[in-house]
Coordinates of C-alpha atoms in Angstrom, one line a residue:
Chain A
M22 CA -8.3 22.3 -16.0
S23 CA -7.4 24.1 -12.8
T24 CA -4.7 23.6 -10.2
E25 CA -7.3 22.6 -7.6
T26 CA -7.7 19.3 -9.4
F27 CA -4.3 18.3 -8.1
G28 CA -4.5 19.9 -4.7
A29 CA -4.7 16.6 -2.7
P30 CA -1.3 15.0 -2.3
V31 CA -3.0 11.6 -1.9
P32 CA -3.1 10.2 -5.4
G33 CA -6.6 10.2 -6.8
A34 CA -8.4 11.3 -3.7
P35 CA -12.1 10.3 -3.7
P36 CA -14.2 12.1 -6.4
R37 CA -14.8 15.7 -5.4
A38 CA -18.4 16.7 -5.1
G39 CA -18.2 19.9 -7.1
V40 CA -16.6 23.1 -6.1
P41 CA -18.5 25.1 -3.5
A42 CA -20.3 28.0 -5.1
A43 CA -18.4 30.6 -3.1
D44 CA -15.1 29.4 -4.6
R45 CA -16.1 29.7 -8.2
P46 CA -15.4 33.4 -8.9
T47 CA -11.7 32.8 -8.0
R48 CA -11.4 30.3 -10.8
R49 CA -12.5 32.9 -13.3
R50 CA -9.6 35.2 -12.3
R51 CA -6.6 35.0 -14.4
R52 CA -4.2 32.9 -12.4
A53 CA -0.4 33.4 -12.5
S54 CA 0.7 30.1 -13.7
F55 CA 3.7 29.8 -16.0
G56 CA 2.6 30.8 -19.5
G57 CA -0.6 32.1 -18.2
E58 CA 0.3 35.8 -18.3
G59 CA 2.0 37.7 -21.0
S60 CA 1.2 40.0 -23.9
R61 CA -1.3 39.4 -26.6
L62 CA 1.6 39.1 -29.1
G63 CA 3.1 36.3 -26.9
T64 CA -0.2 34.5 -27.0
V65 CA -0.4 34.7 -30.8
V66 CA 3.1 33.4 -31.1
A67 CA 2.3 30.6 -28.7
Y68 CA -0.7 29.6 -30.8
I69 CA 1.3 29.6 -34.0
V70 CA 4.1 27.5 -32.5
A71 CA 1.5 25.1 -31.1
V72 CA -0.4 24.7 -34.4
V73 CA 2.8 24.3 -36.4
A74 CA 4.2 21.7 -33.9
A75 CA 0.9 19.8 -34.0
L76 CA 0.8 19.8 -37.8
V77 CA 4.3 18.5 -38.1
F78 CA 3.6 16.0 -35.4
V79 CA 0.6 14.5 -37.1
T80 CA 2.0 14.6 -40.6
P81 CA 3.3 10.9 -40.5
L82 CA -0.2 9.8 -39.5
V83 CA -2.0 11.8 -42.1
Y84 CA 0.5 10.7 -44.7
A85 CA -0.1 7.1 -43.6
F86 CA -3.8 7.5 -43.9
F87 CA -3.7 8.9 -47.4
S88 CA -1.1 6.3 -48.4
A89 CA -3.6 3.7 -47.3
L90 CA -6.0 5.1 -49.9
K91 CA -3.6 4.9 -52.9
P92 CA -3.1 2.2 -55.4
S93 CA -0.1 0.2 -54.4
R94 CA 2.4 1.4 -57.0
E95 CA 1.6 5.1 -56.3
V96 CA 2.6 5.1 -52.6
L97 CA 6.3 5.8 -53.2
L98 CA 6.2 8.3 -56.0
A99 CA 8.4 11.4 -56.2
P100 CA 7.3 14.1 -55.8
P101 CA 5.0 12.9 -53.0
R102 CA 1.3 13.5 -53.6
L103 CA -1.4 13.4 -51.0
I104 CA -4.0 11.7 -53.2
G105 CA -3.4 9.1 -55.9
T106 CA -5.1 8.6 -59.2
E107 CA -7.9 6.9 -57.4
V108 CA -9.1 6.7 -53.8
R109 CA -9.1 3.1 -52.8
W110 CA -11.2 2.5 -49.7
Q111 CA -11.1 -1.1 -50.9
N112 CA -7.6 -1.3 -49.3
F113 CA -9.1 -1.3 -45.9
A114 CA -11.3 -4.2 -46.8
D115 CA -8.4 -6.0 -48.6
V116 CA -6.4 -6.1 -45.4
F117 CA -8.9 -8.6 -44.0
E118 CA -8.5 -10.8 -47.1
Y119 CA -4.7 -10.9 -46.9
A120 CA -4.4 -11.8 -43.2
P121 CA -6.7 -12.9 -40.4
F122 CA -7.0 -9.4 -38.9
R123 CA -10.5 -10.2 -37.6
T124 CA -8.9 -12.9 -35.5
Y125 CA -6.0 -10.6 -34.4
I126 CA -8.4 -7.9 -33.3
T127 CA -10.7 -10.4 -31.5
N128 CA -7.7 -12.0 -29.7
S129 CA -6.4 -8.6 -28.7
F130 CA -9.8 -7.7 -27.2
I131 CA -10.1 -11.1 -25.4
V132 CA -6.6 -10.9 -23.9
S133 CA -6.8 -7.2 -23.0
V134 CA -10.2 -7.5 -21.3
A135 CA -9.4 -10.7 -19.5
G136 CA -6.1 -9.3 -18.3
T137 CA -7.6 -6.1 -17.1
L138 CA -10.3 -7.9 -15.1
V139 CA -7.7 -10.1 -13.4
V140 CA -5.5 -7.1 -12.6
L141 CA -8.4 -5.1 -11.2
F142 CA -9.5 -8.0 -9.0
V143 CA -6.0 -8.9 -7.7
S144 CA -5.0 -5.2 -7.2
A145 CA -8.1 -4.2 -5.4
T146 CA -8.1 -7.2 -3.0
A147 CA -4.4 -7.1 -2.2
G148 CA -4.4 -3.3 -2.0
Y149 CA -7.2 -3.4 0.6
A150 CA -5.4 -6.0 2.7
F151 CA -2.3 -3.8 2.7
A152 CA -4.1 -0.6 3.3
R153 CA -6.7 -1.6 5.9
L154 CA -6.4 -5.0 7.4
R155 CA -4.0 -6.2 10.1
W156 CA -2.2 -9.4 9.7
P157 CA 1.2 -10.6 10.7
G158 CA 4.0 -9.9 8.3
R159 CA 2.1 -7.3 6.4
D160 CA 4.8 -4.7 6.2
I161 CA 7.5 -7.2 5.2
V162 CA 5.3 -8.7 2.4
F163 CA 4.6 -5.2 1.2
V164 CA 8.3 -4.4 0.9
L165 CA 8.8 -7.6 -1.0
F166 CA 5.9 -6.6 -3.3
L167 CA 7.5 -3.3 -4.1
G168 CA 10.8 -5.1 -4.7
T169 CA 9.3 -7.1 -7.6
L170 CA 8.6 -3.7 -9.3
M171 CA 12.3 -3.4 -9.9
V172 CA 12.6 -6.5 -12.1
P173 CA 11.9 -5.5 -15.7
Q174 CA 9.9 -7.6 -18.1
E175 CA 13.0 -8.2 -20.2
V176 CA 14.6 -10.2 -17.3
L177 CA 11.4 -12.2 -16.8
V178 CA 10.6 -13.2 -20.4
I179 CA 13.3 -15.8 -20.8
P180 CA 12.4 -17.9 -17.7
M181 CA 8.7 -17.1 -18.2
F182 CA 8.9 -18.9 -21.5
V183 CA 10.3 -22.0 -19.7
V184 CA 7.5 -21.7 -17.1
M185 CA 5.0 -21.7 -20.0
Q186 CA 6.7 -24.8 -21.4
W187 CA 6.4 -26.5 -18.0
F188 CA 2.7 -25.6 -17.8
G189 CA 2.1 -26.6 -21.4
W190 CA 0.8 -23.0 -21.9
V191 CA 2.8 -22.1 -25.1
D192 CA 0.3 -21.0 -27.7
T193 CA -2.6 -20.5 -25.2
Y194 CA -4.7 -17.6 -24.1
Q195 CA -3.6 -18.2 -20.5
S196 CA 0.0 -17.5 -21.5
L197 CA -1.0 -14.1 -22.9
V198 CA -3.2 -13.1 -19.9
F199 CA -1.7 -14.4 -16.6
P200 CA 2.1 -13.9 -16.6
W201 CA 1.8 -10.1 -16.4
A202 CA -1.5 -9.8 -14.5
F203 CA 0.1 -9.9 -11.0
T204 CA 2.3 -6.8 -11.1
A205 CA 2.7 -5.0 -7.8
F206 CA 2.1 -1.7 -9.5
G207 CA -1.7 -2.1 -9.4
T208 CA -1.7 -3.3 -5.8
F209 CA 0.4 -0.3 -4.8
L210 CA -1.8 2.1 -6.7
M211 CA -4.9 0.7 -5.0
R212 CA -3.3 0.6 -1.6
Q213 CA -2.4 4.3 -1.9
F214 CA -6.0 5.1 -2.9
F215 CA -7.6 3.1 -0.1
R216 CA -5.4 4.9 2.4
G217 CA -7.0 8.1 1.4
I218 CA -10.5 7.0 2.3
P219 CA -11.5 8.2 5.8
Y220 CA -11.6 5.5 8.4
E221 CA -14.9 6.8 9.8
L222 CA -16.7 5.3 6.9
E223 CA -15.5 1.9 7.8
E224 CA -15.9 2.3 11.5
A225 CA -19.6 2.8 11.0
A226 CA -19.9 -0.4 9.0
R227 CA -17.9 -2.3 11.5
V228 CA -20.0 -1.1 14.4
D229 CA -22.9 -2.5 12.6
G230 CA -21.1 -5.9 12.6
A231 CA -19.9 -6.0 9.0
G232 CA -16.7 -8.0 8.4
P233 CA -13.9 -7.0 6.0
V234 CA -15.5 -8.6 3.0
R235 CA -18.8 -6.8 3.4
T236 CA -17.1 -3.5 4.3
F237 CA -14.9 -3.9 1.2
L238 CA -17.8 -4.6 -1.1
R239 CA -20.3 -2.2 0.2
I240 CA -18.3 0.7 1.5
I241 CA -14.9 0.8 0.0
L242 CA -15.3 -0.5 -3.6
P243 CA -18.1 2.0 -4.5
L244 CA -15.7 4.9 -3.6
T245 CA -12.9 3.4 -5.7
G246 CA -14.3 4.0 -9.2
S247 CA -11.8 6.6 -10.3
A248 CA -8.7 4.7 -9.2
L249 CA -10.0 1.5 -10.7
A250 CA -10.8 3.3 -14.0
V251 CA -7.2 4.7 -14.2
L252 CA -5.8 1.3 -13.5
A253 CA -8.2 -0.3 -16.0
V254 CA -7.2 2.1 -18.8
F255 CA -3.5 1.7 -18.3
T256 CA -3.7 -2.1 -18.0
F257 CA -5.9 -2.4 -21.1
L258 CA -3.4 -0.3 -23.1
N259 CA -0.5 -2.4 -21.9
Y260 CA -2.1 -5.6 -22.9
W261 CA -3.4 -4.1 -26.2
N262 CA 0.1 -2.9 -27.3
S263 CA 2.1 -5.7 -25.8
Y264 CA 4.6 -6.9 -28.5
L265 CA 7.6 -8.7 -27.0
W266 CA 5.8 -11.4 -25.0
P267 CA 3.3 -12.5 -27.7
L268 CA 6.2 -12.7 -30.1
I269 CA 7.7 -15.2 -27.7
T270 CA 4.8 -17.3 -26.6
V271 CA 2.7 -17.4 -29.7
N272 CA 3.7 -19.5 -32.7
D273 CA 0.3 -20.2 -34.2
Y274 CA -0.7 -16.7 -35.5
S275 CA -3.8 -17.8 -37.3
T276 CA -5.5 -18.7 -34.1
L277 CA -3.7 -16.9 -31.3
G278 CA -2.1 -13.9 -33.0
T279 CA -2.7 -10.5 -31.4
L280 CA -2.9 -7.3 -33.3
P281 CA 0.8 -6.1 -32.8
I282 CA 2.5 -9.4 -33.8
G283 CA -0.1 -10.0 -36.5
L284 CA 0.6 -6.5 -37.9
A285 CA 4.4 -7.1 -37.8
S286 CA 4.2 -10.4 -39.6
F287 CA 1.8 -8.9 -42.1
A288 CA 4.4 -6.3 -42.8
T289 CA 7.1 -8.9 -43.4
Q290 CA 4.9 -11.0 -45.6
T291 CA 3.5 -8.2 -47.8
G292 CA 6.9 -6.6 -48.4
T293 CA 6.3 -3.4 -50.4
R294 CA 2.5 -3.4 -50.3
W295 CA 2.7 -0.1 -48.4
D296 CA -0.9 0.6 -49.2
L297 CA -2.1 -2.5 -47.3
Q298 CA 0.4 -2.0 -44.5
M299 CA -0.7 1.5 -43.9
A300 CA -4.4 0.5 -44.0
A301 CA -3.7 -2.2 -41.4
S302 CA -1.7 0.2 -39.3
I303 CA -4.5 2.8 -39.3
I304 CA -7.0 0.1 -38.4
S305 CA -4.9 -1.1 -35.5
M306 CA -4.6 2.5 -34.2
I307 CA -8.3 3.2 -34.1
P308 CA -9.4 1.6 -30.9
T309 CA -6.8 3.1 -28.6
T310 CA -7.1 6.5 -30.3
I311 CA -10.8 6.5 -29.6
L312 CA -10.1 5.6 -26.0
V313 CA -7.8 8.5 -25.6
I314 CA -10.1 11.0 -27.2
A315 CA -13.0 9.8 -25.0
L316 CA -10.8 10.3 -21.9
Q317 CA -9.2 13.5 -22.9
K318 CA -10.6 15.5 -20.0
H319 CA -9.0 13.0 -17.5
L320 CA -5.7 12.5 -19.2
V321 CA -3.6 14.8 -17.0
K322 CA -5.2 13.7 -13.8
G323 CA -4.9 10.1 -14.8
I324 CA -1.2 10.5 -15.3
A325 CA -0.8 12.4 -12.1
T326 CA -2.7 9.6 -10.2
S327 CA -0.8 6.7 -11.6
G328 CA 2.6 8.0 -12.6
L329 CA 3.4 10.3 -9.8
G330 CA 1.4 8.5 -7.2
G331 CA 3.1 7.7 -3.9
R332 CA 6.1 9.8 -4.7
Chain B
M5 CA -3.5 5.1 14.5
R6 CA -6.0 2.3 14.9
T7 CA -8.9 3.1 17.0
E8 CA -11.4 0.3 16.3
S9 CA -9.9 -2.0 19.0
S10 CA -11.4 0.3 21.6
I11 CA -14.9 0.0 20.2
R12 CA -15.7 -3.5 21.3
P13 CA -13.2 -4.6 23.9
P14 CA -15.0 -7.8 24.8
R15 CA -14.9 -9.4 21.4
R16 CA -11.5 -8.1 20.4
N17 CA -9.7 -11.3 20.0
S18 CA -12.3 -13.1 17.9
L19 CA -12.6 -10.0 15.7
H20 CA -8.9 -10.0 15.2
R21 CA -8.8 -13.6 14.3
R22 CA -11.6 -13.1 11.8
E23 CA -9.8 -10.1 10.3
R24 CA -6.6 -12.1 10.0
R25 CA -8.4 -15.0 8.3
Q26 CA -10.1 -12.7 5.8
A27 CA -6.9 -10.7 5.2
F28 CA -5.4 -14.0 4.2
G29 CA -8.2 -14.4 1.6
F30 CA -7.7 -10.9 0.3
I31 CA -4.0 -11.3 -0.2
T32 CA -3.8 -14.8 -1.5
P33 CA -4.5 -14.2 -5.2
A34 CA -1.8 -11.5 -5.4
V35 CA 0.8 -13.5 -3.4
A36 CA 0.2 -16.7 -5.3
G37 CA 0.3 -14.9 -8.7
L38 CA 3.4 -13.0 -7.9
S39 CA 5.1 -16.1 -6.5
I40 CA 4.4 -18.1 -9.7
F41 CA 4.9 -15.4 -12.3
T42 CA 7.6 -13.2 -10.8
V43 CA 9.5 -14.8 -7.9
M44 CA 9.7 -18.2 -9.5
P45 CA 10.9 -16.8 -12.9
V46 CA 13.5 -14.7 -11.1
G47 CA 14.8 -17.7 -9.3
L48 CA 14.7 -19.7 -12.5
A49 CA 16.5 -16.9 -14.4
I50 CA 19.4 -17.2 -11.9
V51 CA 19.6 -20.9 -12.4
M52 CA 19.3 -20.7 -16.2
S53 CA 22.1 -18.2 -16.4
V54 CA 24.6 -20.7 -15.1
F55 CA 23.4 -23.5 -17.4
D56 CA 23.8 -24.2 -21.1
W57 CA 20.0 -24.3 -21.6
P58 CA 18.7 -24.8 -25.1
I59 CA 15.0 -24.4 -25.9
F60 CA 14.9 -28.2 -26.6
G61 CA 17.4 -30.8 -25.5
E62 CA 19.9 -31.4 -22.7
R63 CA 20.9 -28.8 -20.2
E64 CA 24.3 -28.7 -18.7
F65 CA 25.7 -26.8 -15.7
I66 CA 28.5 -24.5 -16.8
G67 CA 29.0 -22.1 -13.9
F68 CA 29.8 -18.6 -15.0
G69 CA 30.4 -19.8 -18.5
N70 CA 27.5 -17.8 -20.0
Y71 CA 28.6 -14.5 -18.4
I72 CA 32.2 -15.1 -19.4
E73 CA 31.1 -15.8 -23.0
L74 CA 29.1 -12.6 -23.1
L75 CA 31.8 -10.4 -21.8
T76 CA 34.7 -11.9 -23.7
D77 CA 33.6 -14.0 -26.6
S78 CA 30.1 -13.0 -27.9
P79 CA 30.5 -10.8 -31.0
D80 CA 27.2 -8.9 -30.5
F81 CA 27.0 -8.3 -26.8
W82 CA 29.3 -5.3 -26.5
P83 CA 27.9 -3.6 -29.7
A84 CA 24.4 -4.2 -28.3
L85 CA 25.4 -2.7 -24.9
R86 CA 26.9 0.3 -26.7
N87 CA 23.8 0.7 -28.9
S88 CA 21.5 0.7 -25.8
V89 CA 23.7 3.3 -24.1
V90 CA 23.9 5.5 -27.3
F91 CA 20.1 5.2 -27.7
T92 CA 19.5 6.2 -24.1
V93 CA 22.0 9.1 -24.3
L94 CA 20.3 10.5 -27.4
Y95 CA 16.7 9.7 -26.6
V96 CA 16.3 10.8 -23.0
P97 CA 17.4 14.4 -23.2
V98 CA 15.5 15.0 -26.5
N99 CA 12.4 13.4 -25.1
L100 CA 12.5 15.5 -21.9
V101 CA 13.3 18.8 -23.6
V102 CA 10.5 18.4 -26.2
A103 CA 8.1 17.2 -23.5
L104 CA 8.9 20.1 -21.2
G105 CA 8.7 22.5 -24.1
L106 CA 5.3 21.3 -25.1
A107 CA 4.0 21.2 -21.5
L108 CA 5.1 24.9 -21.1
L109 CA 3.7 25.9 -24.5
L110 CA 0.3 24.3 -23.9
G111 CA -0.4 26.3 -20.7
P112 CA -3.5 28.1 -19.7
R113 CA -3.2 30.8 -22.4
I114 CA -3.8 28.3 -25.1
R115 CA -7.5 27.6 -25.4
G116 CA -8.2 24.1 -26.6
R117 CA -5.0 22.9 -25.1
A118 CA -6.7 19.6 -24.2
I119 CA -7.1 18.9 -27.9
F120 CA -3.4 19.7 -28.5
R121 CA -2.4 17.4 -25.7
V122 CA -4.5 14.6 -27.1
I123 CA -2.8 15.0 -30.5
F124 CA 0.7 14.7 -28.9
F125 CA -0.4 11.8 -26.8
I126 CA -1.9 9.6 -29.5
P127 CA 1.3 7.8 -30.5
V128 CA 1.8 6.8 -26.8
V129 CA -1.2 4.6 -26.9
T130 CA -1.3 3.4 -30.5
P131 CA 0.5 0.1 -31.1
I132 CA 4.3 0.7 -31.4
V133 CA 4.3 -1.7 -34.4
A134 CA 1.9 0.5 -36.3
N135 CA 3.9 3.7 -35.3
A136 CA 7.1 2.1 -36.6
L137 CA 5.5 1.0 -39.9
V138 CA 4.3 4.5 -40.5
W139 CA 7.8 5.9 -39.9
K140 CA 9.3 3.2 -42.0
L141 CA 7.3 4.5 -44.9
V142 CA 8.1 8.1 -44.2
L143 CA 11.8 7.4 -44.1
Q144 CA 11.9 5.3 -47.3
P145 CA 14.2 6.7 -50.1
D146 CA 11.0 7.7 -52.0
G147 CA 9.0 8.3 -48.8
L148 CA 7.6 11.6 -47.6
L149 CA 10.7 13.1 -46.0
N150 CA 13.1 12.5 -48.9
G151 CA 10.3 13.2 -51.5
L152 CA 9.6 16.6 -50.0
S153 CA 13.3 17.4 -49.6
T154 CA 14.1 16.6 -53.2
S155 CA 11.1 18.4 -54.7
W156 CA 11.2 21.5 -52.5
F157 CA 15.0 22.0 -52.0
G158 CA 16.5 19.7 -54.7
L159 CA 18.3 18.0 -51.8
T160 CA 18.6 14.2 -51.8
L161 CA 18.6 12.9 -48.2
P162 CA 20.5 9.8 -47.1
N163 CA 18.6 6.5 -47.0
F164 CA 18.1 6.8 -43.2
L165 CA 17.2 3.3 -42.2
V166 CA 20.2 1.6 -43.9
D167 CA 22.8 4.3 -43.4
Q168 CA 25.5 3.6 -40.8
N169 CA 25.4 7.1 -39.5
W170 CA 21.7 7.8 -39.6
A171 CA 20.0 4.5 -38.7
M172 CA 20.3 5.1 -34.9
I173 CA 19.2 8.7 -35.3
A174 CA 16.1 7.6 -37.2
V175 CA 15.3 5.1 -34.5
V176 CA 15.7 7.8 -31.8
A177 CA 13.6 10.3 -33.8
M178 CA 10.8 7.8 -34.2
S179 CA 11.0 6.9 -30.5
V180 CA 10.8 10.5 -29.4
W181 CA 7.8 11.1 -31.6
A182 CA 6.1 8.0 -30.2
G183 CA 7.0 8.4 -26.5
M184 CA 7.4 12.0 -25.4
G185 CA 3.6 12.5 -25.0
Y186 CA 3.7 10.6 -21.8
N187 CA 6.3 12.9 -20.2
M188 CA 4.5 15.9 -21.6
L189 CA 1.5 15.0 -19.4
V190 CA 3.6 14.1 -16.4
L191 CA 5.2 17.6 -16.6
T192 CA 1.9 19.2 -17.3
A193 CA 0.5 17.7 -14.2
A194 CA 3.5 19.1 -12.2
L195 CA 3.1 22.6 -13.8
E196 CA -0.6 22.7 -13.0
Q197 CA 0.3 22.1 -9.3
L198 CA 2.6 25.1 -9.0
P199 CA 1.4 27.5 -6.3
A200 CA 0.1 30.6 -8.1
S201 CA 1.2 32.8 -5.2
L202 CA 4.8 31.8 -5.6
L203 CA 4.7 32.6 -9.4
E204 CA 3.0 35.9 -8.7
A205 CA 5.7 36.8 -6.2
A206 CA 8.4 36.0 -8.7
Q207 CA 6.7 38.1 -11.3
V208 CA 6.4 41.0 -8.9
D209 CA 10.1 40.6 -8.4
G210 CA 10.6 41.0 -12.1
A211 CA 11.2 37.4 -13.1
R212 CA 10.2 36.9 -16.7
G213 CA 10.7 34.5 -19.6
W214 CA 13.9 32.5 -19.6
R215 CA 14.9 33.6 -16.1
M216 CA 11.5 32.7 -14.7
L217 CA 11.8 29.3 -16.3
R218 CA 15.3 28.5 -15.2
S219 CA 15.3 29.9 -11.7
I220 CA 11.7 29.4 -10.6
V221 CA 9.7 26.9 -12.7
V222 CA 12.3 24.2 -13.4
P223 CA 13.5 24.0 -9.8
L224 CA 9.8 23.8 -8.6
I225 CA 9.0 20.9 -10.9
S226 CA 12.4 19.2 -10.5
P227 CA 10.8 16.3 -8.6
A228 CA 8.6 15.6 -11.6
I229 CA 11.5 16.0 -14.0
F230 CA 13.6 13.6 -11.9
F231 CA 10.7 11.1 -11.9
A232 CA 10.3 11.4 -15.7
A233 CA 14.1 11.1 -16.2
V234 CA 14.4 8.0 -14.1
M235 CA 11.4 6.2 -15.8
T236 CA 12.5 7.3 -19.3
I237 CA 16.0 6.0 -18.8
I238 CA 14.8 2.7 -17.5
S239 CA 12.4 2.3 -20.5
S240 CA 15.0 3.4 -23.0
L241 CA 17.5 0.8 -21.8
Q242 CA 14.7 -1.7 -22.5
V243 CA 14.1 -0.5 -26.1
F244 CA 13.3 -3.3 -28.5
A245 CA 10.3 -2.9 -30.8
Q246 CA 11.4 0.3 -32.6
P247 CA 14.8 -0.9 -33.9
Q248 CA 13.5 -4.4 -34.5
L249 CA 10.8 -3.1 -36.8
L250 CA 12.5 0.0 -38.3
T251 CA 16.0 -1.3 -39.0
G252 CA 16.0 -4.9 -38.0
G253 CA 19.1 -4.0 -35.9
G254 CA 21.1 -3.0 -39.0
P255 CA 23.0 -1.9 -40.8
G256 CA 25.3 -4.6 -39.4
T257 CA 24.8 -4.5 -35.7
S258 CA 24.6 -0.8 -35.5
T259 CA 21.1 -0.5 -34.0
I260 CA 20.8 -3.8 -32.1
P261 CA 20.0 -2.9 -28.5
L262 CA 20.5 -5.2 -25.5
V263 CA 16.9 -6.5 -25.4
M264 CA 17.0 -7.4 -29.1
F265 CA 20.3 -9.2 -28.5
I266 CA 18.7 -11.1 -25.6
Y267 CA 15.7 -11.9 -27.7
N268 CA 17.8 -13.1 -30.6
T269 CA 20.1 -15.1 -28.4
G270 CA 17.2 -16.9 -26.7
F271 CA 14.7 -17.4 -29.5
E272 CA 16.6 -17.3 -32.7
F273 CA 19.8 -19.1 -31.6
Q274 CA 17.7 -20.9 -28.9
D275 CA 20.3 -20.4 -26.2
L276 CA 18.1 -19.5 -23.3
G277 CA 21.0 -19.8 -20.7
L278 CA 23.1 -17.2 -22.5
A279 CA 20.0 -15.0 -22.9
A280 CA 19.2 -15.2 -19.2
A281 CA 22.8 -14.2 -18.4
G282 CA 22.4 -11.2 -20.8
A283 CA 19.1 -10.3 -19.1
W284 CA 20.9 -10.2 -15.7
L285 CA 23.6 -8.0 -17.1
L286 CA 20.9 -5.6 -18.4
F287 CA 19.2 -5.7 -15.0
I288 CA 22.5 -4.8 -13.3
L289 CA 23.0 -1.9 -15.7
I290 CA 19.4 -0.6 -15.0
I291 CA 19.9 -0.8 -11.2
G292 CA 23.3 0.8 -11.4
V293 CA 22.1 3.7 -13.5
T294 CA 19.0 4.2 -11.4
A295 CA 21.0 4.1 -8.2
M296 CA 23.4 6.6 -9.6
Q297 CA 20.6 9.0 -10.5
F298 CA 19.2 8.8 -6.9
R299 CA 22.7 9.7 -5.6
V300 CA 23.1 12.7 -8.0
Q301 CA 19.5 14.0 -7.4
K302 CA 20.4 15.8 -4.2
R303 CA 22.3 18.3 -6.4
W304 CA 19.4 19.4 -8.5
V305 CA 16.1 18.1 -7.2
H306 CA 14.3 20.3 -4.8
Y307 CA 11.7 18.7 -2.5
E308 CA 9.6 21.1 -0.5
H309 CA 8.9 19.0 2.5

């Protein structure tokens, strides 16, 4: 990962079409970034510190995994042992017997995918209107949009619950998807991205007589893949891990429970069955962990695009 | 800026009208959604905070009654406020220092740094409920931490999650573990943007190690540190899941943060009006702290432009 990746101040500038061949040799040269120079001893020490830190860091997860494989009464034995008298893979299957985890997982997927699709649609259309179209009141509306970013979810959940009561949406999928699908964050992210796309591309389409809708669909959207992907990943993770809101709006766990609240209530119900709780925890960690491992090359850039964007 | 008006002067007006109409179409979903799901709830929250508003049953206007009750009468509000502040004061510096340390450590000289970064980032994306359960097991009296301590050093550790002095520290430690990976990547992105020429110049001038870090690197990435600090303080004033799952707010009220107080007031004691008033006080706290940071930033944040 080189510094060039972040050269453009415009967040997530359109995908770069490879580095020109003439520039490549300079990437091979040792560059003077912090921690890049130094003695061989320093490098060895850095490796040791990194490995030790990583080992300590993952210890709780490793311990949880091996606890999930133990017989129930052997989880809390002193001195702690990694492996019990038997290795019970059965625990992972038992989790699905004790609580409707299949439903929880399905619900989490439905809600996360639906929410992500709504967010992408709303953010892309509104972002385009703010970035490229001219209409009266645009700048004022944009400032109002940004103003809503200041209001934290915690202020909104109480009245949102009353709104759900009015709509008759308590215990529905809609109540899990829609209330948080209209954040100004996505719109802002997309607007910043659209502004980085050269006007000339649109001019050409307009000269050919294409209106905003066709320009948007044919010219702009195909260039937007990377920004949409970043927004999609962050939105999916937010929905997937959401805890406070489902806790409030879902009463009927057996049909509408999502993974986080299902797992929390499972933990309360099973008391000291740490073996099952750890198995359930590990299961619920798998999807997002796979997502992050798959996206590892883009992590830093994704954070730079979304988090620091528009600073 | 706009040049397209010069392209087709004769049809300018009809084009503009069409653009306006279509812009309306583009913006409507977002405006409608934000109105229903943000603007309306904000308005409603203001109204609710001046009502006695149970989940079911009669509502009654009581003016500033809820606010007065919170500030003078509610047994848990001030402890909750204190807990949120204590959590923030402990969590934010540790989070930032660990995140910066790792971002610096996992620099270009570490091959496979992408893998290390993934490892430190995993708890950021795994459900906080699962993370908390794992830590709950680790921190049990016979859990991993105490088990290792007794068998290696013969030292029995306190029962962290129910100990008056340790419960909050346990919540903070778990939260740092789960959350600092995000700031690590934010700061990594900033470090990777540093101009190599400037660092080379500093090295030629003899800057090394700690001095290089303090006088060159930290000032250069101070905008990113500031951003991370602002966002982390906001999110730590909103902490809820970690204490709720690890300690249940206990022992006593020693780890109930404001959001948990608001949640309990609204949905356990079913007093939505009081909860709404509490949420506004939290909002004022967040706005105040954030505004203060922006005022202080001039003293330590260096922008280049």
